GROMACS .gro file of C-alpha atoms in nm:
model
  231
    1MET     CA    1  -4.089  -2.755   5.216
    2ASN     CA    2  -3.881  -2.641   4.917
    3ASN     CA    3  -3.703  -2.906   4.712
    4LYS     CA    4  -3.444  -2.660   4.577
    5VAL     CA    5  -3.182  -2.506   4.802
    6LYS     CA    6  -3.079  -2.143   4.756
    7GLN     CA    7  -2.732  -2.082   4.614
    8GLN     CA    8  -2.634  -1.841   4.893
    9VAL     CA    9  -2.523  -2.012   5.211
   10SER     CA   10  -2.724  -1.916   5.517
   11VAL     CA   11  -2.592  -1.813   5.856
   12LEU     CA   12  -2.714  -2.143   5.999
   13PHE     CA   13  -2.527  -2.345   5.737
   14MET     CA   14  -2.217  -2.137   5.806
   15LEU     CA   15  -2.244  -2.219   6.177
   16PHE     CA   16  -2.275  -2.591   6.098
   17CYS     CA   17  -1.966  -2.556   5.878
   18ILE     CA   18  -1.766  -2.383   6.152
   19LEU     CA   19  -1.864  -2.645   6.409
   20PHE     CA   20  -1.771  -2.921   6.163
   21CYS     CA   21  -1.423  -2.773   6.112
   22VAL     CA   22  -1.371  -2.718   6.485
   23CYS     CA   23  -1.462  -3.082   6.556
   24LEU     CA   24  -1.215  -3.211   6.296
   25ILE     CA   25  -0.930  -2.995   6.425
   26THR     CA   26  -1.010  -3.075   6.789
   27ALA     CA   27  -1.014  -3.446   6.708
   28ASN     CA   28  -0.661  -3.414   6.565
   29VAL     CA   29  -0.534  -3.279   6.896
   30LEU     CA   30  -0.727  -3.524   7.112
   31GLU     CA   31  -0.604  -3.821   6.904
   32THR     CA   32  -0.267  -3.786   7.079
   33LYS     CA   33  -0.415  -3.916   7.404
   34GLN     CA   34  -0.479  -4.288   7.450
   35VAL     CA   35  -0.781  -4.381   7.661
   36SER     CA   36  -0.893  -4.712   7.808
   37ILE     CA   37  -1.260  -4.789   7.863
   38GLY     CA   38  -1.266  -5.128   8.028
   39PRO     CA   39  -1.091  -5.371   7.794
   40VAL     CA   40  -1.117  -5.135   7.495
   41ASN     CA   41  -0.837  -4.895   7.406
   42ILE     CA   42  -0.936  -4.585   7.210
   43THR     CA   43  -0.804  -4.237   7.142
   44GLY     CA   44  -0.933  -3.914   7.291
   45GLY     CA   45  -1.054  -3.810   6.946
   46LEU     CA   46  -1.351  -4.041   6.988
   47ILE     CA   47  -1.503  -3.777   7.218
   48VAL     CA   48  -1.557  -3.532   6.934
   49PHE     CA   49  -1.493  -3.695   6.594
   50PRO     CA   50  -1.836  -3.868   6.562
   51ILE     CA   51  -1.997  -3.526   6.589
   52SER     CA   52  -1.860  -3.451   6.241
   53TYR     CA   53  -2.066  -3.739   6.103
   54ILE     CA   54  -2.375  -3.613   6.286
   55ILE     CA   55  -2.328  -3.267   6.133
   56ASN     CA   56  -2.274  -3.430   5.794
   57ASP     CA   57  -2.607  -3.612   5.835
   58CYS     CA   58  -2.788  -3.291   5.936
   59VAL     CA   59  -2.651  -3.090   5.643
   60CYS     CA   60  -2.724  -3.364   5.390
   61GLU     CA   61  -3.076  -3.412   5.528
   62VAL     CA   62  -3.167  -3.043   5.521
   63TRP     CA   63  -2.968  -2.894   5.230
   64GLY     CA   64  -2.878  -3.201   5.024
   65TYR     CA   65  -2.564  -3.370   4.898
   66GLY     CA   66  -2.428  -3.058   4.724
   67ARG     CA   67  -2.400  -2.869   5.052
   68ALA     CA   68  -2.263  -3.177   5.227
   69ARG     CA   69  -1.993  -3.193   4.960
   70LEU     CA   70  -1.907  -2.827   5.022
   71LEU     CA   71  -1.898  -2.898   5.396
   72ILE     CA   72  -1.662  -3.195   5.356
   73TRP     CA   73  -1.415  -3.014   5.130
   74THR     CA   74  -1.418  -2.709   5.359
   75GLY     CA   75  -1.346  -2.931   5.658
   76PHE     CA   76  -1.066  -3.103   5.468
   77ALA     CA   77  -0.908  -2.769   5.372
   78MET     CA   78  -0.924  -2.626   5.725
   79ASN     CA   79  -0.788  -2.948   5.874
   80PHE     CA   80  -0.505  -2.952   5.620
   81ILE     CA   81  -0.413  -2.591   5.703
   82PHE     CA   82  -0.410  -2.673   6.075
   83VAL     CA   83  -0.186  -2.978   6.026
   84LEU     CA   84   0.042  -2.789   5.785
   85PHE     CA   85   0.103  -2.495   6.017
   86GLY     CA   86   0.138  -2.727   6.315
   87ALA     CA   87   0.407  -2.921   6.129
   88LEU     CA   88   0.586  -2.599   6.032
   89ALA     CA   89   0.584  -2.473   6.392
   90ASP     CA   90   0.706  -2.812   6.509
   91ALA     CA   91   0.995  -2.801   6.259
   92ILE     CA   92   1.115  -2.457   6.377
   93PRO     CA   93   1.380  -2.493   6.653
   94GLY     CA   94   1.252  -2.392   6.994
   95ALA     CA   95   1.399  -2.114   7.204
   96PRO     CA   96   1.695  -2.215   7.425
   97TYR     CA   97   1.495  -2.159   7.745
   98TRP     CA   98   1.191  -2.357   7.623
   99ASP     CA   99   1.177  -2.711   7.759
  100ASN     CA  100   0.847  -2.840   7.620
  101GLU     CA  101   0.971  -2.959   7.281
  102ALA     CA  102   0.866  -3.321   7.339
  103GLY     CA  103   0.514  -3.227   7.445
  104PHE     CA  104   0.464  -2.991   7.151
  105HIS     CA  105   0.593  -3.254   6.909
  106ALA     CA  106   0.358  -3.515   7.054
  107VAL     CA  107   0.060  -3.294   6.965
  108PHE     CA  108   0.166  -3.127   6.640
  109GLY     CA  109   0.437  -3.353   6.502
  110LEU     CA  110   0.196  -3.573   6.310
  111ALA     CA  111   0.388  -3.827   6.102
  112PRO     CA  112   0.331  -3.784   5.727
  113ARG     CA  113   0.206  -4.143   5.701
  114ILE     CA  114  -0.055  -4.090   5.972
  115ALA     CA  115  -0.157  -3.751   5.830
  116ALA     CA  116  -0.205  -3.899   5.482
  117ALA     CA  117  -0.404  -4.191   5.622
  118SER     CA  118  -0.621  -3.955   5.826
  119PHE     CA  119  -0.696  -3.726   5.532
  120ALA     CA  120  -0.777  -4.014   5.295
  121ALA     CA  121  -0.997  -4.190   5.551
  122PHE     CA  122  -1.184  -3.871   5.636
  123LEU     CA  123  -1.259  -3.780   5.275
  124VAL     CA  124  -1.374  -4.125   5.164
  125GLY     CA  125  -1.567  -4.198   5.485
  126SER     CA  126  -1.742  -3.860   5.485
  127PHE     CA  127  -1.846  -3.886   5.120
  128VAL     CA  128  -1.973  -4.242   5.170
  129ASN     CA  129  -2.176  -4.120   5.469
  130ALA     CA  130  -2.327  -3.832   5.267
  131TYR     CA  131  -2.396  -4.053   4.963
  132VAL     CA  132  -2.575  -4.321   5.165
  133MET     CA  133  -2.777  -4.058   5.352
  134SER     CA  134  -2.877  -3.886   5.029
  135ARG     CA  135  -2.972  -4.200   4.838
  136MET     CA  136  -3.168  -4.347   5.128
  137LYS     CA  137  -3.365  -4.025   5.172
  138VAL     CA  138  -3.478  -4.032   4.810
  139SER     CA  139  -3.561  -4.404   4.813
  140SER     CA  140  -3.752  -4.380   5.143
  141GLY     CA  141  -3.937  -4.062   5.054
  142GLY     CA  142  -3.781  -3.883   5.350
  143ARG     CA  143  -3.903  -4.134   5.607
  144ASN     CA  144  -3.705  -4.314   5.879
  145PHE     CA  145  -3.443  -4.046   5.949
  146SER     CA  146  -3.311  -4.237   6.251
  147ALA     CA  147  -3.241  -4.551   6.047
  148ARG     CA  148  -3.082  -4.347   5.769
  149ALA     CA  149  -2.859  -4.156   6.009
  150ILE     CA  150  -2.738  -4.472   6.182
  151LEU     CA  151  -2.684  -4.677   5.865
  152SER     CA  152  -2.499  -4.394   5.688
  153THR     CA  153  -2.274  -4.357   5.992
  154VAL     CA  154  -2.202  -4.731   6.000
  155CYS     CA  155  -2.106  -4.722   5.630
  156GLY     CA  156  -1.897  -4.407   5.660
  157GLU     CA  157  -1.720  -4.503   5.980
  158THR     CA  158  -1.649  -4.855   5.850
  159VAL     CA  159  -1.485  -4.720   5.534
  160ASP     CA  160  -1.298  -4.459   5.742
  161SER     CA  161  -1.158  -4.721   5.979
  162VAL     CA  162  -1.080  -4.975   5.706
  163ILE     CA  163  -0.871  -4.711   5.527
  164PHE     CA  164  -0.710  -4.542   5.828
  165PHE     CA  165  -0.588  -4.825   6.047
  166PRO     CA  166  -0.408  -5.036   5.784
  167LEU     CA  167  -0.249  -4.727   5.625
  168ALA     CA  168  -0.147  -4.564   5.953
  169LEU     CA  169  -0.064  -4.862   6.173
  170SER     CA  170   0.042  -5.143   5.941
  171GLY     CA  171   0.369  -5.279   6.075
  172VAL     CA  172   0.302  -5.121   6.414
  173VAL     CA  173  -0.012  -5.307   6.516
  174PRO     CA  174  -0.021  -5.684   6.442
  175LEU     CA  175  -0.237  -5.768   6.142
  176SER     CA  176  -0.440  -6.009   6.355
  177GLU     CA  177  -0.546  -5.718   6.579
  178MET     CA  178  -0.670  -5.497   6.294
  179PRO     CA  179  -1.022  -5.643   6.261
  180SER     CA  180  -1.102  -5.606   6.632
  181LEU     CA  181  -0.958  -5.253   6.631
  182ILE     CA  182  -1.170  -5.153   6.331
  183ILE     CA  183  -1.487  -5.316   6.464
  184SER     CA  184  -1.451  -5.159   6.809
  185GLN     CA  185  -1.404  -4.812   6.661
  186VAL     CA  186  -1.708  -4.845   6.432
  187LEU     CA  187  -1.921  -4.989   6.712
  188LEU     CA  188  -1.831  -4.720   6.964
  189LYS     CA  189  -1.884  -4.435   6.716
  190THR     CA  190  -2.218  -4.578   6.609
  191LEU     CA  191  -2.329  -4.615   6.970
  192TYR     CA  192  -2.227  -4.253   7.020
  193GLU     CA  193  -2.456  -4.147   6.733
  194ILE     CA  194  -2.744  -4.355   6.869
  195ALA     CA  195  -2.702  -4.197   7.213
  196VAL     CA  196  -2.730  -3.842   7.078
  197LEU     CA  197  -2.991  -3.926   6.812
  198PRO     CA  198  -3.276  -3.750   7.000
  199VAL     CA  199  -3.073  -3.428   6.994
  200THR     CA  200  -2.987  -3.479   6.625
  201ILE     CA  201  -3.354  -3.528   6.533
  202ARG     CA  202  -3.457  -3.210   6.713
  203ALA     CA  203  -3.173  -3.017   6.550
  204VAL     CA  204  -3.277  -3.138   6.203
  205HIS     CA  205  -3.644  -3.051   6.258
  206ALA     CA  206  -3.554  -2.706   6.391
  207THR     CA  207  -3.315  -2.639   6.103
  208LYS     CA  208  -3.572  -2.742   5.841
  209ARG     CA  209  -3.827  -2.512   6.004
  210VAL     CA  210  -3.593  -2.213   6.021
  211GLU     CA  211  -3.441  -2.261   5.674
  212GLY     CA  212  -3.759  -2.367   5.499
  213ALA     CA  213  -3.556  -2.634   5.323
  214ASP     CA  214  -3.589  -3.010   5.290
  215VAL     CA  215  -3.392  -3.110   4.981
  216TYR     CA  216  -3.432  -3.440   4.795
  217ASP     CA  217  -3.134  -3.517   4.572
  218THR     CA  218  -3.314  -3.620   4.256
  219GLY     CA  219  -3.117  -3.605   3.931
  220ILE     CA  220  -2.800  -3.462   4.086
  221SER     CA  221  -2.432  -3.531   4.026
  222TYR     CA  222  -2.254  -3.724   4.300
  223ASN     CA  223  -1.915  -3.626   4.159
  224VAL     CA  224  -1.708  -3.544   4.469
  225PHE     CA  225  -1.494  -3.298   4.269
  226LYS     CA  226  -1.787  -3.082   4.164
  227PHE     CA  227  -1.742  -2.784   4.394
  228SER     CA  228  -2.052  -2.592   4.294
  229THR     CA  229  -2.351  -2.640   4.522
  230ALA     CA  230  -2.579  -2.625   4.221
  231ASP     CA  231  -2.682  -2.974   4.108
   0.00000   0.00000   0.00000
């Protein structure tokens, strides 16, 4: 396997990037639905949002932290554009004969506080996930992918939840309920990753074989604002 990744993005990386962006945008829409699974209350976004962390793991494992950084910033930009245009459409008065204003607002009228919390949590959580995955791969010599994928997800999702829920729901949800809400979200998302881990492993092996890449991030910059994929 090659330790250096080519500067041109491949078709396969592009497809991962598209799927990543679709998952983030879809999660935004599904978050508007509240779901109960037994005694646990979650949002519909849980169906798809953990997939973004799985893709993050795959990209970081195959192409390295530099490509994961590009992936995260691309996802952030596409998600921001979606939220921005949704907010603009929501602000434009509806036609006199249109009677679905409340439903449209429920989906696209994301409160600025919640949008800011979501963006901040996504960025920090995703970069923590990629950093942990990258560092563990180097320290383990590329072994134990399953453990690395799970632990990086736990770290990323924990940071994501710790940032999002207090920023978005402080004053709405009692402070005493925050820890259980955060823990349940992290636990469910981690269980999700464990459940699909066999598929993730096969996808990573197949991608490495097709791309001829298996990057180890030795001597690179972990600066999140370095937009070049060259490290």
